[in-house]
Amino acid sequence: MIGMLAEMNTDAAAWYVLGQQDVAILIPFAAYMLGVLVITVLSNRRQQTGDFGTEYYVAGRNFGAWVLAMSWVATLASGGSFLGYPSLVYSYGWSMAFWVSGSTVTAVIGLGVVGKRINRLARQTGALTLVDLLRDRFASKQLGVIYTVVILITTSVYLVAQFVAGARILENILETSYTMGLLLFAVSVVAYTTYGGFRAVAWTDTMQGVVMIVGVVLLVPVTLWAVASVSDDQVLELEAEAERISQQEPTPDRDTVVAELRQEIAVRRGGTALEQATRAQAEREDIEARDNDLPTQPQAFLYPPGPRRVTEPGDDQAGDWFLPFGWGLSLFLIRSLGAMMMPTTVPRMLAFRDTAALRRALLILAPYFLLMYGSSLITMNCAHSLGVDLPAGKSDHAMPALVTRLVELQAAPALLAGLLIAAPFAAVMSTVDSALLVISASIVRDLFEKSCSWRLSQRATQRLSYSVTASAGGLVCAAALLIEPAFLQPLVIHYVGGSASALFWPGLATLFWRRATTPGVTAGLVGGSVVYVLAVFWNPLAGLITLHPFVFGFSSSALLVWGVSRWTTGQTENQLEPYFGRD
Amino acid sequence: MTAPALSETQQHAQARHVRQCRRESMVALTLWSIGLAWTLVAVLGWGYVPVEARSAQPSLVWGMPAWVFWGLFVHWLLQIVAVWWFALCVLKDDEPLD
């Protein structure tokens, strides 16, 4: 997701250039694709045994710690984490630290609060989706349908954005057209998701999660080494310059100039590579402010609200500071709370083996986000010191441009560059496959089988699931062909904010609150969605504080679930006992 | 599909499971609240500083602005330790229903 919150600029034209420099760079990418193929075939063989639904949608409820941890995080992190967030750090410097601060608590909130409870109830009731749990607890098909529709709308929107991201990456790796990139991406990801089901998705996600983190973490020492190396070269040049000037005929300025040069040399020798890069950021000019005759702030790239927002013609936020406090606060809330009931991550909670797997998954996940975003913060704040200089509006090339620069400086080996090509593609694929299965489960399981009471044989369910997964992929592919990529980033953000606004409180109340009622949960679901949409067009606190629409939708949903449940008749003890027991 | 009815013993086990899950959730939400408070103090106190309060030589720790180091990286490391503590000491094995 969360990458999903970064500006998802996905152009990466430099990838093709990289691949042409050294074919070895493409080896990790090719190995990754081969790995996906092998996993899919193995997963499909496992599907031949046992109940199709349990196997296809929750992989036999037998996930161990690594599969749970990696598939959860790989689903959460999309292409934005590996292209978009680095692009923003490149553009706005250290102020972007506030942007990801909510990720400090994502793991414990995302898995620690609801993971065990969802898993227990799903095993007890045989639920294959979260909608199963809601519908069964409140014995309401209508509630199930509404919840499913919200999931379908938000997830479809998200899928379109991710398809475009995947297409753009292939377009640039292969230097082909956008349409061809999209078709190649769609065929590959839809094929392995349809054929392999949830087990293939989870296993490939696990591999993708490892590929992603290894790539970005290795980038840190390589980048810092390159900054130190470039700085050493600059020191040698400064020393030569100081020596040359000191040999000249005495002039009034000579000693002053030499002293300044020696001071500069001392500073460069005294600091670490990151210090040097950060000091360079402190002196960086706010180009947007300069070009638009706007006031600037000193050290704008070191402190929030950052420099002026880089804008395009027609941008209604032109001239604003990049990260006003209210927006940063909203992002903290979305990044931490948004992961809890997200349609694409919840299926993992129905599928892990036992509490021991959840415990070990938390141990594995705890440092993951720090490694992922911390490495982007460090490396991208060094990019300017390495001479990565992109024109305004092209910061989306920052990651490939940095890798290209590191290859030029002979700091990054070809295989590492290859890993960095594979990482964003893996991030997009791992998000798309999960979202496709969510759509398939919502339609086949929640709408056809449960809400419409279709009685299907195992074979018919299998065929229908394959058809729906493939058709959903086809429809999203068609939508990605028609929609302007420039408008995709708001869609990605709306997926997280919108789904959390609508689904968070109804889901939490279903799991933990005895007093929750069908009207209360329905009101929270519908009210959170409606208020969110309204707040997108009209901010009630405009002029006071800049808040994301999520804050309004989320708060309204909480009030509605609580207020309407209190106001309506609660469930009977007999209805509650299977879910809450009795002392 | 509705949840199958539970025997008397199973109902007691279910009630204990719910209590334990609520306890664990409260601990997780407390960690979240601490995280939010820490972030707000660091960001408002040292991040969103007025321009006139910014020193000519920025205060750096390990090469990054002090507010990033204390507000994000130190906080993050502490949260990692807290999550490990949560996983090892707070999260209890689920009692089976049968």
XYZ file of C-alpha atoms in Angstrom:
681
model
C 0.000 0.000 0.000
C 2.138 2.069 1.170
C 4.109 2.575 -1.389
C 0.819 3.198 -2.502
C 0.891 6.411 -0.645
C 3.949 7.605 -2.406
C 3.524 9.530 -5.593
C 3.370 6.655 -7.966
C 5.386 7.946 -10.806
C 6.344 4.853 -12.634
C 8.350 5.939 -15.639
C 11.669 4.240 -15.565
C 13.199 4.819 -18.988
C 16.709 4.311 -17.721
C 16.120 0.602 -17.091
C 16.470 -0.269 -20.770
C 19.691 1.683 -21.028
C 20.999 -0.233 -18.032
C 20.073 -3.579 -19.531
C 21.900 -2.662 -22.697
C 25.064 -1.730 -20.804
C 25.514 -5.215 -19.411
C 23.311 -8.195 -20.152
C 24.237 -9.625 -16.744
C 21.966 -6.949 -15.286
C 18.970 -8.825 -16.681
C 19.943 -12.151 -15.047
C 18.197 -11.509 -11.683
C 15.075 -10.367 -13.517
C 15.045 -13.472 -15.702
C 15.712 -15.691 -12.664
C 12.847 -14.014 -10.839
C 10.404 -14.659 -13.689
C 11.542 -18.278 -13.903
C 10.982 -18.621 -10.158
C 7.418 -17.348 -10.530
C 6.757 -19.952 -13.243
C 8.110 -22.866 -11.187
C 6.152 -21.824 -8.088
C 2.925 -21.566 -10.074
C 3.239 -25.081 -11.460
C 4.043 -26.517 -8.020
C 1.107 -24.661 -6.459
C -1.343 -25.933 -9.024
C -0.267 -29.521 -8.290
C -0.994 -28.974 -4.599
C -4.438 -27.677 -5.555
C -5.424 -31.009 -7.000
C -5.825 -32.360 -3.470
C -8.365 -31.272 -0.851
C -11.328 -28.892 -1.038
C -10.934 -26.506 -3.967
C -12.258 -23.385 -2.195
C -10.101 -23.853 0.901
C -7.080 -24.546 -1.257
C -7.657 -21.825 -3.888
C -8.577 -18.961 -1.539
C -6.764 -19.689 1.737
C -4.158 -22.282 0.658
C -5.363 -24.927 3.081
C -4.931 -22.527 6.062
C -1.392 -23.762 6.469
C 0.899 -20.731 6.082
C 4.078 -20.755 8.100
C 5.799 -17.660 9.471
C 7.899 -16.747 6.443
C 5.074 -17.093 3.951
C 2.741 -15.102 6.190
C 5.266 -12.332 6.838
C 6.605 -11.945 3.321
C 3.310 -12.326 1.499
C 1.683 -9.806 3.856
C 4.372 -7.204 3.409
C 4.803 -7.808 -0.322
C 1.088 -7.252 -0.788
C 1.252 -4.094 1.269
C 4.220 -2.652 -0.594
C 3.449 -1.831 -4.198
C 5.523 -0.281 -6.952
C 5.229 3.068 -5.222
C 7.487 1.875 -2.414
C 10.305 1.186 -4.817
C 9.836 3.900 -7.427
C 7.420 6.467 -6.009
C 8.779 6.960 -2.513
C 12.417 7.226 -3.669
C 11.215 9.750 -6.237
C 9.675 11.891 -3.494
C 12.763 11.696 -1.288
C 14.833 12.764 -4.265
C 12.512 15.757 -4.776
C 11.848 16.810 -1.180
C 14.791 15.507 0.852
C 14.644 14.634 4.550
C 11.173 16.147 5.025
C 9.926 12.832 3.626
C 10.831 11.149 6.926
C 7.510 12.366 8.358
C 5.702 10.842 5.364
C 6.614 7.284 6.427
C 6.524 7.738 10.202
C 3.261 5.756 10.444
C 5.099 2.695 9.151
C 6.885 2.417 12.494
C 3.750 0.754 13.894
C 2.247 -0.840 10.782
C 3.285 -4.416 11.616
C 1.955 -4.502 15.160
C -1.301 -2.798 14.156
C -1.763 -4.724 10.925
C -1.234 -8.205 12.349
C -1.186 -7.848 16.136
C -4.668 -6.440 16.663
C -6.862 -8.631 14.491
C -4.693 -11.454 13.110
C -5.325 -14.049 15.804
C -9.027 -13.261 16.177
C -9.773 -13.448 12.448
C -7.826 -16.690 12.121
C -9.638 -18.347 15.024
C -13.112 -17.378 13.843
C -12.349 -18.350 10.251
C -11.254 -21.839 11.328
C -14.231 -22.200 13.606
C -16.822 -21.148 11.028
C -15.065 -22.305 7.842
C -14.973 -18.722 6.532
C -12.900 -18.197 3.404
C -13.238 -14.402 3.377
C -13.783 -11.632 5.913
C -17.204 -11.076 4.352
C -18.112 -14.641 5.383
C -17.437 -13.666 8.993
C -19.522 -10.499 8.868
C -22.428 -12.059 7.054
C -22.521 -15.037 9.390
C -22.201 -13.132 12.637
C -25.050 -10.783 11.752
C -26.953 -13.322 9.628
C -27.411 -10.642 6.997
C -26.935 -11.283 3.287
C -27.513 -7.593 2.582
C -24.587 -6.615 4.788
C -22.441 -9.183 2.982
C -23.408 -7.732 -0.382
C -22.650 -4.131 0.678
C -19.287 -5.112 2.146
C -18.461 -7.066 -1.027
C -19.404 -4.162 -3.287
C -17.165 -1.762 -1.330
C -14.297 -4.244 -1.591
C -14.898 -4.714 -5.318
C -14.951 -0.980 -6.044
C -11.868 -0.065 -4.017
C -9.843 -3.075 -5.120
C -10.674 -2.598 -8.815
C -9.516 1.008 -8.645
C -6.305 -0.110 -6.986
C -5.759 -2.845 -9.567
C -5.974 -0.419 -12.461
C -3.240 1.716 -10.908
C -1.032 -1.306 -10.309
C -1.553 -2.644 -13.849
C -0.398 0.664 -15.250
C 2.635 0.586 -12.949
C 3.548 -2.935 -14.057
C 3.055 -2.041 -17.703
C 5.257 1.011 -17.363
C 8.092 -0.969 -15.852
C 7.998 -3.593 -18.640
C 7.634 -0.833 -21.212
C 10.877 0.641 -19.981
C 12.838 -2.551 -19.396
C 12.042 -3.856 -22.874
C 11.737 -0.441 -24.550
C 8.405 -1.422 -26.016
C 5.067 0.386 -26.248
C 2.832 0.959 -23.229
C 0.183 -1.306 -24.771
C 2.616 -4.158 -25.286
C 4.022 -3.693 -21.776
C 0.500 -3.830 -20.381
C -0.434 -6.955 -22.335
C 2.741 -8.765 -21.310
C 2.231 -7.807 -17.683
C -1.447 -8.755 -17.727
C -0.899 -12.131 -19.376
C 1.888 -13.144 -17.012
C 0.301 -12.048 -13.748
C -3.238 -13.142 -14.607
C -1.990 -16.526 -15.813
C -0.075 -17.432 -12.682
C -2.729 -16.061 -10.341
C -5.541 -17.906 -12.116
C -3.639 -21.148 -12.470
C -1.889 -21.245 -9.107
C -4.475 -19.644 -6.803
C -3.693 -18.314 -3.348
C -0.816 -20.709 -2.740
C 1.003 -19.505 -5.866
C 0.277 -15.914 -4.898
C 1.600 -16.421 -1.379
C 4.711 -18.328 -2.418
C 5.585 -15.881 -5.182
C 4.888 -13.022 -2.773
C 7.361 -14.582 -0.377
C 10.025 -14.685 -3.053
C 9.088 -11.161 -4.121
C 9.323 -9.867 -0.549
C 12.858 -11.201 -0.276
C 13.898 -9.865 -3.685
C 12.524 -6.434 -2.803
C 14.281 -6.032 0.517
C 17.631 -7.483 -0.542
C 17.768 -5.058 -3.461
C 17.085 -1.873 -1.547
C 19.171 -2.767 1.507
C 22.275 -3.579 -0.539
C 21.902 -0.202 -2.186
C 22.769 1.635 1.066
C 26.436 0.619 1.521
C 27.021 0.864 -2.223
C 25.638 4.412 -2.356
C 27.520 5.596 0.732
C 30.725 4.116 -0.616
C 30.152 5.958 -3.906
C 29.519 9.282 -2.093
C 32.752 8.857 -0.120
C 34.617 7.972 -3.285
C 33.305 10.997 -5.195
C 34.085 13.205 -2.212
C 37.666 11.898 -2.045
C 38.116 12.809 -5.695
C 36.733 16.277 -5.015
C 39.101 16.702 -2.050
C 42.059 15.844 -4.261
C 40.898 18.446 -6.781
C 40.454 21.046 -4.023
C 43.929 20.309 -2.657
C 45.434 20.712 -6.088
C 43.547 23.977 -6.521
C 44.654 25.271 -3.113
C 48.248 24.322 -3.886
C 48.098 26.016 -7.289
C 46.690 29.258 -5.862
C 49.159 29.324 -2.983
C 52.011 29.169 -5.535
C 50.718 32.268 -7.344
C 51.961 35.822 -6.852
C 50.634 37.265 -3.581
C 47.377 39.174 -3.979
C 45.054 40.658 -1.313
C 42.598 37.765 -1.797
C 44.998 34.877 -2.238
C 45.399 33.854 1.396
C 41.668 34.191 2.024
C 40.797 31.967 -0.937
C 43.354 29.367 0.095
C 42.079 29.431 3.684
C 38.508 28.896 2.472
C 39.606 26.009 0.299
C 41.487 24.421 3.206
C 38.428 24.834 5.391
C 36.287 23.131 2.749
C 38.819 20.299 2.555
C 38.760 19.912 6.340
C 34.957 19.762 6.376
C 34.900 17.143 3.632
C 37.527 15.032 5.350
C 35.876 15.353 8.732
C 32.366 14.125 7.896
C 30.911 10.778 6.979
C 29.507 10.217 3.515
C 25.949 10.763 4.744
C 26.937 13.979 6.547
C 28.430 15.326 3.367
C 25.328 14.431 1.409
C 23.041 16.024 4.009
C 25.108 19.229 4.113
C 24.778 19.392 0.346
C 21.006 19.002 0.769
C 21.063 21.892 3.283
C 22.485 24.167 0.618
C 20.227 22.907 -2.170
C 18.137 25.565 -3.853
C 14.344 25.354 -3.982
C 13.997 25.545 -7.761
C 10.191 25.661 -7.726
C 10.193 28.704 -5.419
C 12.878 30.438 -7.453
C 11.139 29.865 -10.775
C 7.796 31.112 -9.430
C 9.171 34.063 -7.417
C 7.951 32.577 -4.145
C 9.626 32.991 -0.749
C 11.957 30.142 0.202
C 13.004 28.645 3.517
C 16.627 27.963 4.421
C 17.500 24.259 4.645
C 14.102 23.450 3.166
C 15.249 19.949 2.209
C 16.156 19.129 5.824
C 12.960 20.078 7.609
C 9.210 19.746 7.050
C 7.129 21.199 5.434
C 9.919 20.818 2.883
C 10.424 22.924 -0.228
C 7.682 24.156 -2.502
C 5.624 21.468 -4.131
C 6.865 20.588 -7.614
C 3.856 21.323 -9.768
C 2.616 20.830 -13.242
C 0.472 23.286 -15.214
C -3.081 23.386 -13.841
C -2.134 21.964 -10.434
C -4.472 23.583 -7.906
C -1.911 23.157 -5.143
C 0.749 25.142 -6.966
C 2.945 27.155 -4.633
C 2.067 25.196 -1.469
C 4.717 23.813 0.828
C 5.090 20.132 0.116
C 4.110 18.589 3.448
C 1.814 20.684 5.669
C 1.486 19.294 9.183
C -2.117 18.119 8.780
C -1.249 16.114 5.690
C 1.711 14.463 7.421
C -0.515 13.571 10.373
C -3.131 12.094 8.020
C -0.453 9.966 6.413
C 0.667 8.666 9.809
C -2.896 7.539 10.479
C -3.441 5.989 7.054
C -0.113 4.186 6.966
C -0.587 2.675 10.387
C -4.330 2.025 10.648
C -5.006 1.500 6.943
C -3.173 -1.844 6.946
C -5.501 -3.482 9.448
C -8.623 -4.202 7.389
C -7.226 -3.774 3.906
C -9.007 -6.184 1.514
C -5.730 -7.394 -0.003
C -3.971 -8.185 3.285
C -6.829 -9.648 5.327
C -6.852 -12.990 3.405
C -3.409 -13.737 4.904
C -4.956 -13.698 8.349
C -7.376 -16.434 7.373
C -4.582 -18.596 6.079
C -1.811 -18.889 8.685
C -1.278 -22.138 10.542
C -1.292 -21.126 14.228
C -0.267 -18.445 16.723
C 3.344 -19.602 16.575
C 3.407 -18.718 12.862
C 1.909 -15.302 13.628
C 4.473 -14.723 16.386
C 7.427 -15.569 14.186
C 5.952 -13.510 11.335
C 5.888 -10.463 13.617
C 9.515 -11.088 14.566
C 10.438 -11.161 10.878
C 8.280 -8.199 9.891
C 9.289 -5.788 12.650
C 12.445 -4.503 10.938
C 11.176 -4.858 7.347
C 9.642 -1.393 6.926
C 12.623 0.333 8.517
C 14.936 -1.430 6.089
C 12.669 -0.618 3.141
C 11.971 3.070 3.777
C 15.140 3.847 5.751
C 17.274 2.729 2.827
C 15.306 4.920 0.412
C 15.677 7.910 2.739
C 19.432 7.464 2.969
C 20.199 6.607 -0.642
C 17.956 9.212 -2.237
C 19.304 11.981 -0.014
C 22.722 11.056 -1.439
C 21.589 11.128 -5.074
C 22.340 14.818 -5.642
C 25.844 14.426 -4.213
C 26.475 11.725 -6.804
C 25.486 14.048 -9.623
C 22.046 12.563 -10.276
C 20.434 15.655 -11.699
C 16.978 15.209 -13.171
C 14.842 17.967 -14.676
C 11.730 19.105 -12.811
C 8.875 16.657 -13.173
C 11.209 13.764 -13.973
C 12.037 12.717 -10.445
C 10.265 9.431 -11.091
C 13.455 8.408 -12.821
C 15.378 8.861 -9.588
C 15.805 5.193 -8.680
C 16.913 3.975 -12.119
C 19.007 7.118 -12.534
C 20.786 6.451 -9.222
C 21.479 2.837 -10.180
C 22.746 3.953 -13.586
C 25.048 6.442 -11.880
C 26.332 3.786 -9.486
C 27.077 1.475 -12.411
C 28.906 4.329 -14.153
C 30.965 4.918 -11.017
C 31.664 1.169 -10.909
C 30.202 1.093 -7.404
C 27.291 -1.264 -8.125
C 27.898 -4.716 -9.606
C 25.649 -5.791 -12.462
C 23.768 -8.328 -10.353
C 22.794 -5.677 -7.792
C 21.549 -3.423 -10.562
C 19.523 -6.390 -11.800
C 18.007 -6.914 -8.374
C 16.981 -3.273 -8.325
C 15.201 -3.767 -11.643
C 13.395 -6.835 -10.342
C 12.365 -5.251 -7.007
C 9.723 -2.758 -8.197
C 8.325 -5.285 -10.670
C 8.073 -7.857 -7.873
C 6.346 -5.271 -5.681
C 3.733 -4.535 -8.321
C 3.174 -8.204 -9.192
C 2.768 -9.227 -5.567
C 0.126 -6.552 -5.054
C -1.749 -7.318 -8.257
C -1.992 -11.071 -7.720
C -3.463 -10.584 -4.248
C -5.972 -8.010 -5.459
C -7.076 -10.289 -8.325
C -7.816 -13.097 -5.907
C -9.718 -10.733 -3.626
C -11.961 -9.814 -6.538
C -12.400 -13.448 -7.506
C -13.236 -14.507 -3.942
C -15.643 -11.590 -3.554
C -17.565 -12.482 -6.691
C -17.541 -16.286 -6.585
C -17.669 -16.868 -2.867
C -19.392 -13.806 -1.432
C -21.819 -12.868 -4.180
C -22.641 -16.046 -6.117
C -22.309 -18.798 -3.530
C -23.322 -16.996 -0.350
C -25.487 -14.031 -1.240
C -27.237 -15.556 -4.266
C -27.179 -19.075 -2.765
C -25.796 -20.729 -5.891
C -25.149 -24.387 -5.186
C -22.119 -25.371 -7.224
C -20.205 -28.600 -7.488
C -16.494 -28.486 -6.696
C -15.691 -28.693 -10.401
C -18.097 -25.871 -11.251
C -16.633 -23.707 -8.461
C -13.188 -24.392 -9.833
C -14.152 -23.395 -13.367
C -16.032 -20.335 -12.182
C -13.106 -19.199 -9.996
C -10.645 -19.575 -12.858
C -13.000 -17.714 -15.220
C -13.678 -14.861 -12.802
C -10.000 -14.378 -11.931
C -9.048 -14.318 -15.613
C -11.990 -12.082 -16.567
C -11.238 -9.627 -13.770
C -7.665 -9.424 -15.023
C -8.904 -8.851 -18.561
C -11.320 -6.104 -17.551
C -8.735 -4.311 -15.443
C -6.279 -4.583 -18.315
C -8.839 -2.940 -20.602
C -9.431 -0.179 -18.052
C -5.687 0.406 -17.761
C -5.579 0.880 -21.523
C -8.274 3.533 -21.406
C -7.351 5.506 -18.287
C -4.776 8.258 -18.403
C -1.787 7.152 -16.306
C -1.316 10.728 -15.089
C -4.409 10.431 -12.928
C -3.520 7.157 -11.278
C -1.791 8.275 -8.106
C -4.936 9.751 -6.543
C -6.649 6.425 -7.272
C -3.959 4.544 -5.381
C -4.249 6.813 -2.365
C -8.025 6.563 -2.483
C -7.812 2.777 -2.276
C -6.080 2.927 1.090
C -8.003 5.861 2.480
C -11.357 4.762 1.096
C -11.117 1.126 2.142
C -9.946 2.066 5.642
C -12.716 4.671 5.986
C -15.388 2.125 5.083
C -14.086 -1.212 6.357
C -12.008 -0.530 9.487
C -14.662 0.067 12.145
C -17.289 -2.386 10.833
C -14.613 -5.098 10.731
C -13.238 -4.294 14.170
C -16.704 -4.129 15.724
C -17.623 -7.502 14.199
C -14.596 -9.131 15.752
C -14.509 -7.529 19.190
C -17.747 -5.780 20.117
C -20.668 -7.807 21.412
C -22.987 -4.803 21.217
C -22.425 -4.241 17.479
C -25.607 -4.594 15.445
C -26.413 -5.089 11.775
C -27.738 -1.517 11.342
C -24.712 -0.109 13.197
C -22.162 -1.959 11.077
C -24.093 -1.178 7.896
C -24.278 2.511 8.828
C -20.526 2.616 9.479
C -19.831 0.880 6.182
C -22.081 3.074 4.057
C -21.534 6.277 6.057
C -17.733 5.964 6.044
C -17.767 5.467 2.268
C -20.150 8.362 1.580
C -18.375 10.822 3.880
C -15.050 9.866 2.347
C -16.313 10.577 -1.158
C -17.868 13.882 -0.037
C -14.660 14.941 1.718
C -12.696 14.352 -1.480
C -14.699 17.175 -3.065
C -15.259 19.370 -0.021
C -12.926 19.690 2.956
C -14.965 20.941 5.949
C -11.834 22.271 7.670
C -10.355 23.982 4.610
C -8.347 27.009 5.647
C -7.744 25.641 9.146
C -5.804 22.462 8.527
C -5.021 20.325 5.479
C -6.350 16.848 6.268
C -6.773 13.841 4.006
C -10.442 12.852 3.327
C -9.652 9.603 5.166
C -9.735 11.439 8.493
C -13.343 12.503 7.924
C -14.548 9.155 6.546
C -12.798 7.194 9.283
C -14.155 9.367 12.121
C -17.704 9.321 10.704
C -17.649 5.547 10.357
C -16.557 5.164 14.008
C -19.347 7.433 15.232
C -21.964 5.684 13.100
C -20.981 2.144 14.132
C -21.016 3.158 17.791
C -24.075 5.424 17.746
C -26.392 3.321 15.580
C -25.433 0.085 17.369
C -26.210 1.687 20.719
C -29.514 2.962 19.393
C -30.678 -0.372 17.909
C -31.426 -3.724 19.495
C -28.398 -5.899 20.125
C -27.986 -9.576 19.229
C -29.262 -12.341 21.480
C -26.974 -14.394 23.712
C -27.550 -17.418 21.495
C -26.335 -15.473 18.478
C -23.308 -14.137 20.341
C -22.118 -17.283 22.098
C -20.340 -18.928 19.126
C -18.294 -15.734 18.653
C -17.704 -14.553 22.213
C -18.348 -17.634 24.369
C -19.609 -17.387 27.922
C -17.877 -17.246 31.295
C -22.748 -20.959 6.920
C -23.277 -20.088 10.545
C -20.921 -20.712 13.402
C -21.564 -24.118 14.976
C -22.970 -24.069 18.496
C -20.368 -24.519 21.219
C -20.435 -26.872 24.181
C -20.175 -25.454 27.709
C -16.420 -26.132 27.829
C -15.921 -24.618 24.418
C -17.807 -21.502 25.427
C -15.470 -20.948 28.358
C -12.481 -21.457 26.070
C -13.962 -19.005 23.591
C -14.501 -16.384 26.296
C -10.871 -16.734 27.418
C -9.747 -16.407 23.798
C -11.741 -13.180 23.372
C -10.346 -11.707 26.608
C -6.788 -12.538 25.591
C -7.279 -11.087 22.098
C -8.684 -7.882 23.576
C -5.701 -7.649 25.937
C -3.282 -8.101 23.060
C -5.151 -5.523 20.982
C -4.982 -3.001 23.800
C -1.218 -3.491 24.059
C -0.858 -3.056 20.287
C -2.998 0.100 20.358
C -0.931 1.427 23.271
C 2.218 0.954 21.192
C 0.468 2.801 18.369
C -0.490 5.661 20.705
C 3.077 5.930 21.991
C 4.269 5.950 18.390
C 1.871 8.742 17.480
C 2.818 10.803 20.552
C 6.547 10.316 19.948
C 6.190 11.309 16.302
C 4.139 14.414 17.094
C 6.558 15.591 19.784
C 9.589 15.038 17.543
C 8.036 16.484 14.420
C 6.454 19.528 16.069
C 9.359 20.152 18.441
C 12.310 19.705 16.107
C 10.910 19.237 12.607
C 8.448 22.070 11.956
C 10.730 24.670 13.495
C 10.279 28.312 12.480
C 12.746 29.516 9.911
C 14.379 31.945 12.359
C 15.029 29.086 14.784
C 17.040 27.065 12.258
C 20.769 27.315 12.969
C 23.152 28.089 10.143
C 24.885 24.762 10.755
C 22.136 22.137 10.931
C 22.301 19.736 13.818
C 23.120 16.312 12.396
C 23.273 12.936 14.108
C 24.914 10.099 12.164
C 24.656 12.222 9.067
C 20.924 12.883 9.202
C 18.984 15.842 10.645
C 18.534 15.423 14.402
C 14.730 15.384 14.145
C 14.901 12.491 11.667
C 17.343 10.555 13.817
C 15.399 10.948 17.085
C 11.913 11.203 15.640
C 12.092 8.420 13.076
C 15.123 6.123 13.311
C 15.441 5.862 17.124
C 11.678 5.612 17.416
C 11.617 2.924 14.754
C 14.326 0.872 16.485
C 12.430 1.076 19.769
C 9.225 0.019 18.028
C 11.034 -2.980 16.546
C 12.084 -4.026 20.049
C 8.527 -3.390 21.249
C 7.065 -5.579 18.476
C 9.484 -8.369 19.375
C 8.429 -8.017 23.016
C 4.795 -8.070 21.925
C 5.340 -11.207 19.845
C 7.345 -13.080 22.476
C 5.733 -11.955 25.733
C 2.224 -10.643 25.013
C 0.937 -12.805 22.162
C -0.182 -16.076 23.754
C -0.802 -19.353 21.965
C -4.448 -19.765 21.126
C -6.308 -22.287 23.224
C -7.945 -24.849 20.914
C -11.717 -25.101 21.013
C -11.794 -28.867 21.107
